[in-house]
Amino acid sequence: STITRFNPTVVGGRDVEWVHTSSSSEQIYERVTYIETKPVWPLKARDFVCRVRYEKVLPNSSSSLSSKSSFCSSSSPFELIVNSATTHPNAPPLRGLVRGRLRGLHLMEPVEAPGNPNSRVATTDDKVGQQPAAVRCLYTCIHEIDPAGLAPRRLVNWFAVRRPRQYCALVKALAEAIYADAMAAVADTRNAGQDEGRVLDPEAAVARYGPTASLGR
């Protein structure tokens, strides 16, 4: 799955339950997911059950988050993923694993900047348009993990310092690879003369041609 490409401590997992709600001004996806992680000597392997809420809020929406004053400074749409520890009857504790607790958030917001003349949007009619803003985003990640069991504080602190750096570096590399693949697919589509008359922007390209599993999985 996609998560193992940027979080090598994860052995596997599954979505236990999906809930989906949306409106004209916002998109909300919520699921309960189960994750199992590798054992770290001398500790046992851990597993977690999390409620994952994904929300994409458009400007001027009725959402309580639309002001974004507490989250980000951009006036553009932003995406927020919130994780919280939970329980589920279809994900009971398993023998040999220690059930930990995980909560945190992932915030993705565009970095607004003056139009970059070297940054272009591909179109199927061979016209090239200048993008109104740089193709960048600001990614903020906050995690709080309770490994439970008899985990020594020194070992927990060691991971707390080093793992986030590794995690963010792998997320950045994966996001760049997904974006590059999507842009290559857009170029191939344009050259083949498909989707005539439509402008294929990067966000649509990632949604259409990128991996079926999102970074949130």
mmCIF file with all atom_site columns, C-alpha atoms in Angstrom:
data_model
loop_
_atom_site.group_PDB
_atom_site.id
_atom_site.type_symbol
_atom_site.label_atom_id
_atom_site.label_alt_id
_atom_site.label_comp_id
_atom_site.label_asym_id
_atom_site.label_entity_id
_atom_site.label_seq_id
_atom_site.pdbx_PDB_ins_code
_atom_site.Cartn_x
_atom_site.Cartn_y
_atom_site.Cartn_z
_atom_site.occupancy
_atom_site.B_iso_or_equiv
_atom_site.pdbx_formal_charge
_atom_site.auth_seq_id
_atom_site.auth_comp_id
_atom_site.auth_asym_id
_atom_site.auth_atom_id
_atom_site.pdbx_PDB_model_num
ATOM 1   C CA . SER A 1 1   ? 0.000   0.000   0.000   1.00 0.00 ? 1   SER A CA 1
ATOM 2   C CA . THR A 1 2   ? 1.010   3.627   -0.322  1.00 0.00 ? 2   THR A CA 1
ATOM 3   C CA . ILE A 1 3   ? 1.605   4.119   3.397   1.00 0.00 ? 3   ILE A CA 1
ATOM 4   C CA . THR A 1 4   ? 4.522   1.666   3.440   1.00 0.00 ? 4   THR A CA 1
ATOM 5   C CA . ARG A 1 5   ? 6.297   3.817   0.837   1.00 0.00 ? 5   ARG A CA 1
ATOM 6   C CA . PHE A 1 6   ? 6.674   6.702   3.276   1.00 0.00 ? 6   PHE A CA 1
ATOM 7   C CA . ASN A 1 7   ? 6.359   4.922   6.634   1.00 0.00 ? 7   ASN A CA 1
ATOM 8   C CA . PRO A 1 8   ? 8.570   1.807   6.630   1.00 0.00 ? 8   PRO A CA 1
ATOM 9   C CA . THR A 1 9   ? 7.631   0.962   10.233  1.00 0.00 ? 9   THR A CA 1
ATOM 10  C CA . VAL A 1 10  ? 4.154   -0.090  9.060   1.00 0.00 ? 10  VAL A CA 1
ATOM 11  C CA . VAL A 1 11  ? 3.700   -3.789  8.304   1.00 0.00 ? 11  VAL A CA 1
ATOM 12  C CA . GLY A 1 12  ? 0.176   -3.454  6.975   1.00 0.00 ? 12  GLY A CA 1
ATOM 13  C CA . GLY A 1 13  ? -3.367  -2.561  7.805   1.00 0.00 ? 13  GLY A CA 1
ATOM 14  C CA . ARG A 1 14  ? -6.866  -2.232  6.490   1.00 0.00 ? 14  ARG A CA 1
ATOM 15  C CA . ASP A 1 15  ? -9.841  0.096   6.436   1.00 0.00 ? 15  ASP A CA 1
ATOM 16  C CA . VAL A 1 16  ? -12.404 -1.258  8.897   1.00 0.00 ? 16  VAL A CA 1
ATOM 17  C CA . GLU A 1 17  ? -15.265 1.136   8.168   1.00 0.00 ? 17  GLU A CA 1
ATOM 18  C CA . TRP A 1 18  ? -15.938 4.047   5.786   1.00 0.00 ? 18  TRP A CA 1
ATOM 19  C CA . VAL A 1 19  ? -18.177 7.068   6.335   1.00 0.00 ? 19  VAL A CA 1
ATOM 20  C CA . HIS A 1 20  ? -18.615 9.739   3.665   1.00 0.00 ? 20  HIS A CA 1
ATOM 21  C CA . THR A 1 21  ? -20.333 13.095  3.868   1.00 0.00 ? 21  THR A CA 1
ATOM 22  C CA . SER A 1 22  ? -19.973 16.075  1.563   1.00 0.00 ? 22  SER A CA 1
ATOM 23  C CA . SER A 1 23  ? -21.623 19.301  0.531   1.00 0.00 ? 23  SER A CA 1
ATOM 24  C CA . SER A 1 24  ? -21.236 21.875  -2.221  1.00 0.00 ? 24  SER A CA 1
ATOM 25  C CA . SER A 1 25  ? -18.625 23.759  -0.203  1.00 0.00 ? 25  SER A CA 1
ATOM 26  C CA . GLU A 1 26  ? -16.653 20.985  1.449   1.00 0.00 ? 26  GLU A CA 1
ATOM 27  C CA . GLN A 1 27  ? -15.670 17.348  1.109   1.00 0.00 ? 27  GLN A CA 1
ATOM 28  C CA . ILE A 1 28  ? -15.407 15.132  4.168   1.00 0.00 ? 28  ILE A CA 1
ATOM 29  C CA . TYR A 1 29  ? -14.305 11.510  4.210   1.00 0.00 ? 29  TYR A CA 1
ATOM 30  C CA . GLU A 1 30  ? -14.078 9.579   7.446   1.00 0.00 ? 30  GLU A CA 1
ATOM 31  C CA . ARG A 1 31  ? -12.910 6.053   8.090   1.00 0.00 ? 31  ARG A CA 1
ATOM 32  C CA . VAL A 1 32  ? -11.773 3.741   10.854  1.00 0.00 ? 32  VAL A CA 1
ATOM 33  C CA . THR A 1 33  ? -8.480  2.100   9.980   1.00 0.00 ? 33  THR A CA 1
ATOM 34  C CA . TYR A 1 34  ? -6.299  -0.590  11.541  1.00 0.00 ? 34  TYR A CA 1
ATOM 35  C CA . ILE A 1 35  ? -2.496  -0.358  11.380  1.00 0.00 ? 35  ILE A CA 1
ATOM 36  C CA . GLU A 1 36  ? 0.163   -2.835  12.501  1.00 0.00 ? 36  GLU A CA 1
ATOM 37  C CA . THR A 1 37  ? 3.783   -1.749  12.967  1.00 0.00 ? 37  THR A CA 1
ATOM 38  C CA . LYS A 1 38  ? 7.042   -3.673  13.078  1.00 0.00 ? 38  LYS A CA 1
ATOM 39  C CA . PRO A 1 39  ? 8.547   -4.755  16.399  1.00 0.00 ? 39  PRO A CA 1
ATOM 40  C CA . VAL A 1 40  ? 11.518  -2.720  17.581  1.00 0.00 ? 40  VAL A CA 1
ATOM 41  C CA . TRP A 1 41  ? 13.866  -4.739  19.765  1.00 0.00 ? 41  TRP A CA 1
ATOM 42  C CA . PRO A 1 42  ? 13.399  -5.281  22.655  1.00 0.00 ? 42  PRO A CA 1
ATOM 43  C CA . LEU A 1 43  ? 9.737   -4.283  22.290  1.00 0.00 ? 43  LEU A CA 1
ATOM 44  C CA . LYS A 1 44  ? 6.797   -6.211  20.864  1.00 0.00 ? 44  LYS A CA 1
ATOM 45  C CA . ALA A 1 45  ? 5.042   -5.120  17.707  1.00 0.00 ? 45  ALA A CA 1
ATOM 46  C CA . ARG A 1 46  ? 2.334   -2.495  18.111  1.00 0.00 ? 46  ARG A CA 1
ATOM 47  C CA . ASP A 1 47  ? -1.029  -2.007  16.469  1.00 0.00 ? 47  ASP A CA 1
ATOM 48  C CA . PHE A 1 48  ? -3.394  0.961   16.371  1.00 0.00 ? 48  PHE A CA 1
ATOM 49  C CA . VAL A 1 49  ? -7.037  1.626   15.577  1.00 0.00 ? 49  VAL A CA 1
ATOM 50  C CA . CYS A 1 50  ? -7.608  5.172   14.349  1.00 0.00 ? 50  CYS A CA 1
ATOM 51  C CA . ARG A 1 51  ? -10.499 7.282   13.195  1.00 0.00 ? 51  ARG A CA 1
ATOM 52  C CA . VAL A 1 52  ? -9.201  9.201   10.178  1.00 0.00 ? 52  VAL A CA 1
ATOM 53  C CA . ARG A 1 53  ? -11.095 12.284  9.056   1.00 0.00 ? 53  ARG A CA 1
ATOM 54  C CA . TYR A 1 54  ? -10.181 13.908  5.741   1.00 0.00 ? 54  TYR A CA 1
ATOM 55  C CA . GLU A 1 55  ? -11.635 17.329  5.013   1.00 0.00 ? 55  GLU A CA 1
ATOM 56  C CA . LYS A 1 56  ? -11.159 19.604  2.020   1.00 0.00 ? 56  LYS A CA 1
ATOM 57  C CA . VAL A 1 57  ? -12.638 23.043  2.633   1.00 0.00 ? 57  VAL A CA 1
ATOM 58  C CA . LEU A 1 58  ? -13.252 25.559  -0.133  1.00 0.00 ? 58  LEU A CA 1
ATOM 59  C CA . PRO A 1 59  ? -13.034 29.342  0.382   1.00 0.00 ? 59  PRO A CA 1
ATOM 60  C CA . ASN A 1 60  ? -16.136 31.017  1.830   1.00 0.00 ? 60  ASN A CA 1
ATOM 61  C CA . SER A 1 61  ? -17.642 27.687  2.871   1.00 0.00 ? 61  SER A CA 1
ATOM 62  C CA . SER A 1 62  ? -19.979 27.331  5.829   1.00 0.00 ? 62  SER A CA 1
ATOM 63  C CA . SER A 1 63  ? -17.550 25.007  7.587   1.00 0.00 ? 63  SER A CA 1
ATOM 64  C CA . SER A 1 64  ? -16.274 26.017  11.000  1.00 0.00 ? 64  SER A CA 1
ATOM 65  C CA . LEU A 1 65  ? -12.787 25.527  9.562   1.00 0.00 ? 65  LEU A CA 1
ATOM 66  C CA . SER A 1 66  ? -13.275 27.784  6.560   1.00 0.00 ? 66  SER A CA 1
ATOM 67  C CA . SER A 1 67  ? -11.833 30.810  8.315   1.00 0.00 ? 67  SER A CA 1
ATOM 68  C CA . LYS A 1 68  ? -8.606  28.819  8.718   1.00 0.00 ? 68  LYS A CA 1
ATOM 69  C CA . SER A 1 69  ? -7.356  31.386  11.201  1.00 0.00 ? 69  SER A CA 1
ATOM 70  C CA . SER A 1 70  ? -6.238  28.631  13.552  1.00 0.00 ? 70  SER A CA 1
ATOM 71  C CA . PHE A 1 71  ? -4.707  26.443  10.858  1.00 0.00 ? 71  PHE A CA 1
ATOM 72  C CA . CYS A 1 72  ? -3.200  28.305  7.943   1.00 0.00 ? 72  CYS A CA 1
ATOM 73  C CA . SER A 1 73  ? -2.744  31.720  6.410   1.00 0.00 ? 73  SER A CA 1
ATOM 74  C CA . SER A 1 74  ? -3.746  30.954  2.826   1.00 0.00 ? 74  SER A CA 1
ATOM 75  C CA . SER A 1 75  ? -7.032  32.060  1.273   1.00 0.00 ? 75  SER A CA 1
ATOM 76  C CA . SER A 1 76  ? -7.002  28.983  -0.990  1.00 0.00 ? 76  SER A CA 1
ATOM 77  C CA . PRO A 1 77  ? -8.678  25.627  -0.296  1.00 0.00 ? 77  PRO A CA 1
ATOM 78  C CA . PHE A 1 78  ? -6.817  23.534  2.250   1.00 0.00 ? 78  PHE A CA 1
ATOM 79  C CA . GLU A 1 79  ? -6.840  19.865  3.168   1.00 0.00 ? 79  GLU A CA 1
ATOM 80  C CA . LEU A 1 80  ? -6.815  18.521  6.705   1.00 0.00 ? 80  LEU A CA 1
ATOM 81  C CA . ILE A 1 81  ? -6.444  14.940  7.921   1.00 0.00 ? 81  ILE A CA 1
ATOM 82  C CA . VAL A 1 82  ? -7.114  14.340  11.618  1.00 0.00 ? 82  VAL A CA 1
ATOM 83  C CA . ASN A 1 83  ? -6.281  11.045  13.339  1.00 0.00 ? 83  ASN A CA 1
ATOM 84  C CA . SER A 1 84  ? -7.707  10.032  16.709  1.00 0.00 ? 84  SER A CA 1
ATOM 85  C CA . ALA A 1 85  ? -7.497  6.815   18.696  1.00 0.00 ? 85  ALA A CA 1
ATOM 86  C CA . THR A 1 86  ? -10.653 4.730   18.750  1.00 0.00 ? 86  THR A CA 1
ATOM 87  C CA . THR A 1 87  ? -11.954 1.182   19.117  1.00 0.00 ? 87  THR A CA 1
ATOM 88  C CA . HIS A 1 88  ? -13.968 -0.984  16.754  1.00 0.00 ? 88  HIS A CA 1
ATOM 89  C CA . PRO A 1 89  ? -15.593 -4.414  17.143  1.00 0.00 ? 89  PRO A CA 1
ATOM 90  C CA . ASN A 1 90  ? -14.017 -5.558  13.877  1.00 0.00 ? 90  ASN A CA 1
ATOM 91  C CA . ALA A 1 91  ? -10.511 -4.691  15.100  1.00 0.00 ? 91  ALA A CA 1
ATOM 92  C CA . PRO A 1 92  ? -10.147 -6.298  18.547  1.00 0.00 ? 92  PRO A CA 1
ATOM 93  C CA . PRO A 1 93  ? -6.787  -6.515  20.368  1.00 0.00 ? 93  PRO A CA 1
ATOM 94  C CA . LEU A 1 94  ? -4.661  -9.412  19.125  1.00 0.00 ? 94  LEU A CA 1
ATOM 95  C CA . ARG A 1 95  ? -2.396  -11.736 21.072  1.00 0.00 ? 95  ARG A CA 1
ATOM 96  C CA . GLY A 1 96  ? 1.265   -10.900 20.599  1.00 0.00 ? 96  GLY A CA 1
ATOM 97  C CA . LEU A 1 97  ? 0.600   -7.239  19.790  1.00 0.00 ? 97  LEU A CA 1
ATOM 98  C CA . VAL A 1 98  ? 0.450   -4.256  22.125  1.00 0.00 ? 98  VAL A CA 1
ATOM 99  C CA . ARG A 1 99  ? -2.411  -1.872  21.346  1.00 0.00 ? 99  ARG A CA 1
ATOM 100 C CA . GLY A 1 100 ? -1.074  1.689   21.256  1.00 0.00 ? 100 GLY A CA 1
ATOM 101 C CA . ARG A 1 101 ? -2.864  5.006   20.845  1.00 0.00 ? 101 ARG A CA 1
ATOM 102 C CA . LEU A 1 102 ? -2.242  7.487   18.065  1.00 0.00 ? 102 LEU A CA 1
ATOM 103 C CA . ARG A 1 103 ? -3.583  10.936  17.368  1.00 0.00 ? 103 ARG A CA 1
ATOM 104 C CA . GLY A 1 104 ? -2.450  13.862  15.270  1.00 0.00 ? 104 GLY A CA 1
ATOM 105 C CA . LEU A 1 105 ? -3.093  15.862  12.143  1.00 0.00 ? 105 LEU A CA 1
ATOM 106 C CA . HIS A 1 106 ? -1.788  16.482  8.635   1.00 0.00 ? 106 HIS A CA 1
ATOM 107 C CA . LEU A 1 107 ? -2.405  19.929  7.149   1.00 0.00 ? 107 LEU A CA 1
ATOM 108 C CA . MET A 1 108 ? -1.755  20.653  3.455   1.00 0.00 ? 108 MET A CA 1
ATOM 109 C CA . GLU A 1 109 ? -2.095  24.201  2.183   1.00 0.00 ? 109 GLU A CA 1
ATOM 110 C CA . PRO A 1 110 ? -0.902  25.815  -1.062  1.00 0.00 ? 110 PRO A CA 1
ATOM 111 C CA . VAL A 1 111 ? 1.963   28.266  -0.828  1.00 0.00 ? 111 VAL A CA 1
ATOM 112 C CA . GLU A 1 112 ? 0.670   31.347  -2.589  1.00 0.00 ? 112 GLU A CA 1
ATOM 113 C CA . ALA A 1 113 ? 3.249   33.206  -4.654  1.00 0.00 ? 113 ALA A CA 1
ATOM 114 C CA . PRO A 1 114 ? 3.336   35.456  -7.728  1.00 0.00 ? 114 PRO A CA 1
ATOM 115 C CA . GLY A 1 115 ? 2.881   33.654  -11.035 1.00 0.00 ? 115 GLY A CA 1
ATOM 116 C CA . ASN A 1 116 ? 5.990   31.842  -12.154 1.00 0.00 ? 116 ASN A CA 1
ATOM 117 C CA . PRO A 1 117 ? 6.683   32.285  -15.893 1.00 0.00 ? 117 PRO A CA 1
ATOM 118 C CA . ASN A 1 118 ? 8.622   29.022  -15.863 1.00 0.00 ? 118 ASN A CA 1
ATOM 119 C CA . SER A 1 119 ? 5.691   27.093  -14.407 1.00 0.00 ? 119 SER A CA 1
ATOM 120 C CA . ARG A 1 120 ? 3.121   26.072  -17.001 1.00 0.00 ? 120 ARG A CA 1
ATOM 121 C CA . VAL A 1 121 ? -0.171  24.223  -17.229 1.00 0.00 ? 121 VAL A CA 1
ATOM 122 C CA . ALA A 1 122 ? -0.427  21.725  -20.066 1.00 0.00 ? 122 ALA A CA 1
ATOM 123 C CA . THR A 1 123 ? -3.547  21.827  -22.243 1.00 0.00 ? 123 THR A CA 1
ATOM 124 C CA . THR A 1 124 ? -4.767  19.436  -24.888 1.00 0.00 ? 124 THR A CA 1
ATOM 125 C CA . ASP A 1 125 ? -4.929  22.072  -27.642 1.00 0.00 ? 125 ASP A CA 1
ATOM 126 C CA . ASP A 1 126 ? -1.184  22.734  -27.335 1.00 0.00 ? 126 ASP A CA 1
ATOM 127 C CA . LYS A 1 127 ? -1.760  26.105  -25.729 1.00 0.00 ? 127 LYS A CA 1
ATOM 128 C CA . VAL A 1 128 ? 0.344   26.829  -22.684 1.00 0.00 ? 128 VAL A CA 1
ATOM 129 C CA . GLY A 1 129 ? -1.059  28.866  -19.814 1.00 0.00 ? 129 GLY A CA 1
ATOM 130 C CA . GLN A 1 130 ? 0.762   30.503  -16.970 1.00 0.00 ? 130 GLN A CA 1
ATOM 131 C CA . GLN A 1 131 ? -0.122  29.234  -13.524 1.00 0.00 ? 131 GLN A CA 1
ATOM 132 C CA . PRO A 1 132 ? -1.434  31.837  -11.071 1.00 0.00 ? 132 PRO A CA 1
ATOM 133 C CA . ALA A 1 133 ? 0.686   30.464  -8.251  1.00 0.00 ? 133 ALA A CA 1
ATOM 134 C CA . ALA A 1 134 ? 3.715   28.317  -7.629  1.00 0.00 ? 134 ALA A CA 1
ATOM 135 C CA . VAL A 1 135 ? 3.143   24.554  -7.572  1.00 0.00 ? 135 VAL A CA 1
ATOM 136 C CA . ARG A 1 136 ? 4.090   24.100  -3.936  1.00 0.00 ? 136 ARG A CA 1
ATOM 137 C CA . CYS A 1 137 ? 2.406   23.303  -0.660  1.00 0.00 ? 137 CYS A CA 1
ATOM 138 C CA . LEU A 1 138 ? 3.156   23.689  3.020   1.00 0.00 ? 138 LEU A CA 1
ATOM 139 C CA . TYR A 1 139 ? 2.822   20.394  4.883   1.00 0.00 ? 139 TYR A CA 1
ATOM 140 C CA . THR A 1 140 ? 2.373   20.419  8.658   1.00 0.00 ? 140 THR A CA 1
ATOM 141 C CA . CYS A 1 141 ? 2.320   17.162  10.617  1.00 0.00 ? 141 CYS A CA 1
ATOM 142 C CA . ILE A 1 142 ? 1.688   16.748  14.352  1.00 0.00 ? 142 ILE A CA 1
ATOM 143 C CA . HIS A 1 143 ? 1.661   13.318  15.979  1.00 0.00 ? 143 HIS A CA 1
ATOM 144 C CA . GLU A 1 144 ? 1.194   12.129  19.538  1.00 0.00 ? 144 GLU A CA 1
ATOM 145 C CA . ILE A 1 145 ? 1.810   8.424   20.078  1.00 0.00 ? 145 ILE A CA 1
ATOM 146 C CA . ASP A 1 146 ? 1.335   6.398   23.231  1.00 0.00 ? 146 ASP A CA 1
ATOM 147 C CA . PRO A 1 147 ? 3.121   3.075   22.568  1.00 0.00 ? 147 PRO A CA 1
ATOM 148 C CA . ALA A 1 148 ? 1.579   1.587   25.733  1.00 0.00 ? 148 ALA A CA 1
ATOM 149 C CA . GLY A 1 149 ? 3.118   -1.458  27.346  1.00 0.00 ? 149 GLY A CA 1
ATOM 150 C CA . LEU A 1 150 ? 6.511   -1.212  29.045  1.00 0.00 ? 150 LEU A CA 1
ATOM 151 C CA . ALA A 1 151 ? 8.318   0.970   26.522  1.00 0.00 ? 151 ALA A CA 1
ATOM 152 C CA . PRO A 1 152 ? 11.407  2.656   28.061  1.00 0.00 ? 152 PRO A CA 1
ATOM 153 C CA . ARG A 1 153 ? 11.164  6.443   27.946  1.00 0.00 ? 153 ARG A CA 1
ATOM 154 C CA . ARG A 1 154 ? 14.679  6.758   26.506  1.00 0.00 ? 154 ARG A CA 1
ATOM 155 C CA . LEU A 1 155 ? 13.795  4.538   23.542  1.00 0.00 ? 155 LEU A CA 1
ATOM 156 C CA . VAL A 1 156 ? 10.509  6.365   22.929  1.00 0.00 ? 156 VAL A CA 1
ATOM 157 C CA . ASN A 1 157 ? 12.297  9.727   22.961  1.00 0.00 ? 157 ASN A CA 1
ATOM 158 C CA . TRP A 1 158 ? 14.940  8.413   20.551  1.00 0.00 ? 158 TRP A CA 1
ATOM 159 C CA . PHE A 1 159 ? 12.251  7.537   18.018  1.00 0.00 ? 159 PHE A CA 1
ATOM 160 C CA . ALA A 1 160 ? 10.374  10.776  18.641  1.00 0.00 ? 160 ALA A CA 1
ATOM 161 C CA . VAL A 1 161 ? 13.418  12.790  17.568  1.00 0.00 ? 161 VAL A CA 1
ATOM 162 C CA . ARG A 1 162 ? 14.494  10.784  14.511  1.00 0.00 ? 162 ARG A CA 1
ATOM 163 C CA . ARG A 1 163 ? 11.397  9.271   12.936  1.00 0.00 ? 163 ARG A CA 1
ATOM 164 C CA . PRO A 1 164 ? 9.635   12.540  11.975  1.00 0.00 ? 164 PRO A CA 1
ATOM 165 C CA . ARG A 1 165 ? 12.623  13.662  9.883   1.00 0.00 ? 165 ARG A CA 1
ATOM 166 C CA . GLN A 1 166 ? 12.730  10.362  8.018   1.00 0.00 ? 166 GLN A CA 1
ATOM 167 C CA . TYR A 1 167 ? 8.960   10.383  7.602   1.00 0.00 ? 167 TYR A CA 1
ATOM 168 C CA . CYS A 1 168 ? 8.813   13.904  6.123   1.00 0.00 ? 168 CYS A CA 1
ATOM 169 C CA . ALA A 1 169 ? 11.697  13.191  3.738   1.00 0.00 ? 169 ALA A CA 1
ATOM 170 C CA . LEU A 1 170 ? 9.926   10.084  2.407   1.00 0.00 ? 170 LEU A CA 1
ATOM 171 C CA . VAL A 1 171 ? 6.570   11.901  2.111   1.00 0.00 ? 171 VAL A CA 1
ATOM 172 C CA . LYS A 1 172 ? 8.257   14.660  0.082   1.00 0.00 ? 172 LYS A CA 1
ATOM 173 C CA . ALA A 1 173 ? 9.925   12.159  -2.247  1.00 0.00 ? 173 ALA A CA 1
ATOM 174 C CA . LEU A 1 174 ? 6.670   10.249  -2.785  1.00 0.00 ? 174 LEU A CA 1
ATOM 175 C CA . ALA A 1 175 ? 4.643   13.410  -3.431  1.00 0.00 ? 175 ALA A CA 1
ATOM 176 C CA . GLU A 1 176 ? 7.194   14.596  -6.000  1.00 0.00 ? 176 GLU A CA 1
ATOM 177 C CA . ALA A 1 177 ? 7.110   11.203  -7.734  1.00 0.00 ? 177 ALA A CA 1
ATOM 178 C CA . ILE A 1 178 ? 3.294   11.189  -7.879  1.00 0.00 ? 178 ILE A CA 1
ATOM 179 C CA . TYR A 1 179 ? 3.245   14.725  -9.281  1.00 0.00 ? 179 TYR A CA 1
ATOM 180 C CA . ALA A 1 180 ? 5.895   13.905  -11.905 1.00 0.00 ? 180 ALA A CA 1
ATOM 181 C CA . ASP A 1 181 ? 3.957   10.813  -13.023 1.00 0.00 ? 181 ASP A CA 1
ATOM 182 C CA . ALA A 1 182 ? 0.740   12.830  -13.260 1.00 0.00 ? 182 ALA A CA 1
ATOM 183 C CA . MET A 1 183 ? 2.366   15.556  -15.351 1.00 0.00 ? 183 MET A CA 1
ATOM 184 C CA . ALA A 1 184 ? 3.863   12.942  -17.665 1.00 0.00 ? 184 ALA A CA 1
ATOM 185 C CA . ALA A 1 185 ? 0.404   11.424  -18.097 1.00 0.00 ? 185 ALA A CA 1
ATOM 186 C CA . VAL A 1 186 ? -1.006  14.859  -18.940 1.00 0.00 ? 186 VAL A CA 1
ATOM 187 C CA . ALA A 1 187 ? 1.662   15.346  -21.600 1.00 0.00 ? 187 ALA A CA 1
ATOM 188 C CA . ASP A 1 188 ? 0.942   11.913  -23.082 1.00 0.00 ? 188 ASP A CA 1
ATOM 189 C CA . THR A 1 189 ? -2.783  12.651  -23.155 1.00 0.00 ? 189 THR A CA 1
ATOM 190 C CA . ARG A 1 190 ? -2.223  15.995  -24.846 1.00 0.00 ? 190 ARG A CA 1
ATOM 191 C CA . ASN A 1 191 ? 0.052   14.483  -27.484 1.00 0.00 ? 191 ASN A CA 1
ATOM 192 C CA . ALA A 1 192 ? -2.456  11.735  -28.180 1.00 0.00 ? 192 ALA A CA 1
ATOM 193 C CA . GLY A 1 193 ? -5.186  14.312  -28.755 1.00 0.00 ? 193 GLY A CA 1
ATOM 194 C CA . GLN A 1 194 ? -7.457  12.910  -26.051 1.00 0.00 ? 194 GLN A CA 1
ATOM 195 C CA . ASP A 1 195 ? -9.877  14.936  -23.941 1.00 0.00 ? 195 ASP A CA 1
ATOM 196 C CA . GLU A 1 196 ? -9.928  17.592  -26.646 1.00 0.00 ? 196 GLU A CA 1
ATOM 197 C CA . GLY A 1 197 ? -10.808 21.071  -25.455 1.00 0.00 ? 197 GLY A CA 1
ATOM 198 C CA . ARG A 1 198 ? -10.224 20.419  -21.753 1.00 0.00 ? 198 ARG A CA 1
ATOM 199 C CA . VAL A 1 199 ? -7.526  21.996  -19.621 1.00 0.00 ? 199 VAL A CA 1
ATOM 200 C CA . LEU A 1 200 ? -5.856  19.354  -17.481 1.00 0.00 ? 200 LEU A CA 1
ATOM 201 C CA . ASP A 1 201 ? -4.616  21.043  -14.350 1.00 0.00 ? 201 ASP A CA 1
ATOM 202 C CA . PRO A 1 202 ? -2.211  19.335  -11.915 1.00 0.00 ? 202 PRO A CA 1
ATOM 203 C CA . GLU A 1 203 ? -4.859  18.569  -9.279  1.00 0.00 ? 203 GLU A CA 1
ATOM 204 C CA . ALA A 1 204 ? -7.114  16.889  -11.823 1.00 0.00 ? 204 ALA A CA 1
ATOM 205 C CA . ALA A 1 205 ? -4.156  15.002  -13.235 1.00 0.00 ? 205 ALA A CA 1
ATOM 206 C CA . VAL A 1 206 ? -3.158  13.591  -9.869  1.00 0.00 ? 206 VAL A CA 1
ATOM 207 C CA . ALA A 1 207 ? -6.759  12.576  -9.166  1.00 0.00 ? 207 ALA A CA 1
ATOM 208 C CA . ARG A 1 208 ? -7.099  10.886  -12.543 1.00 0.00 ? 208 ARG A CA 1
ATOM 209 C CA . TYR A 1 209 ? -3.674  9.415   -13.201 1.00 0.00 ? 209 TYR A CA 1
ATOM 210 C CA . GLY A 1 210 ? -2.035  9.184   -9.798  1.00 0.00 ? 210 GLY A CA 1
ATOM 211 C CA . PRO A 1 211 ? -2.038  6.104   -7.545  1.00 0.00 ? 211 PRO A CA 1
ATOM 212 C CA . THR A 1 212 ? -5.460  4.945   -6.449  1.00 0.00 ? 212 THR A CA 1
ATOM 213 C CA . ALA A 1 213 ? -4.406  5.051   -2.795  1.00 0.00 ? 213 ALA A CA 1
ATOM 214 C CA . SER A 1 214 ? -3.976  8.496   -1.290  1.00 0.00 ? 214 SER A CA 1
ATOM 215 C CA . LEU A 1 215 ? -1.259  9.612   1.093   1.00 0.00 ? 215 LEU A CA 1
ATOM 216 C CA . GLY A 1 216 ? -3.794  9.286   3.865   1.00 0.00 ? 216 GLY A CA 1
ATOM 217 C CA . ARG A 1 217 ? -4.029  5.540   3.489   1.00 0.00 ? 217 ARG A CA 1
#
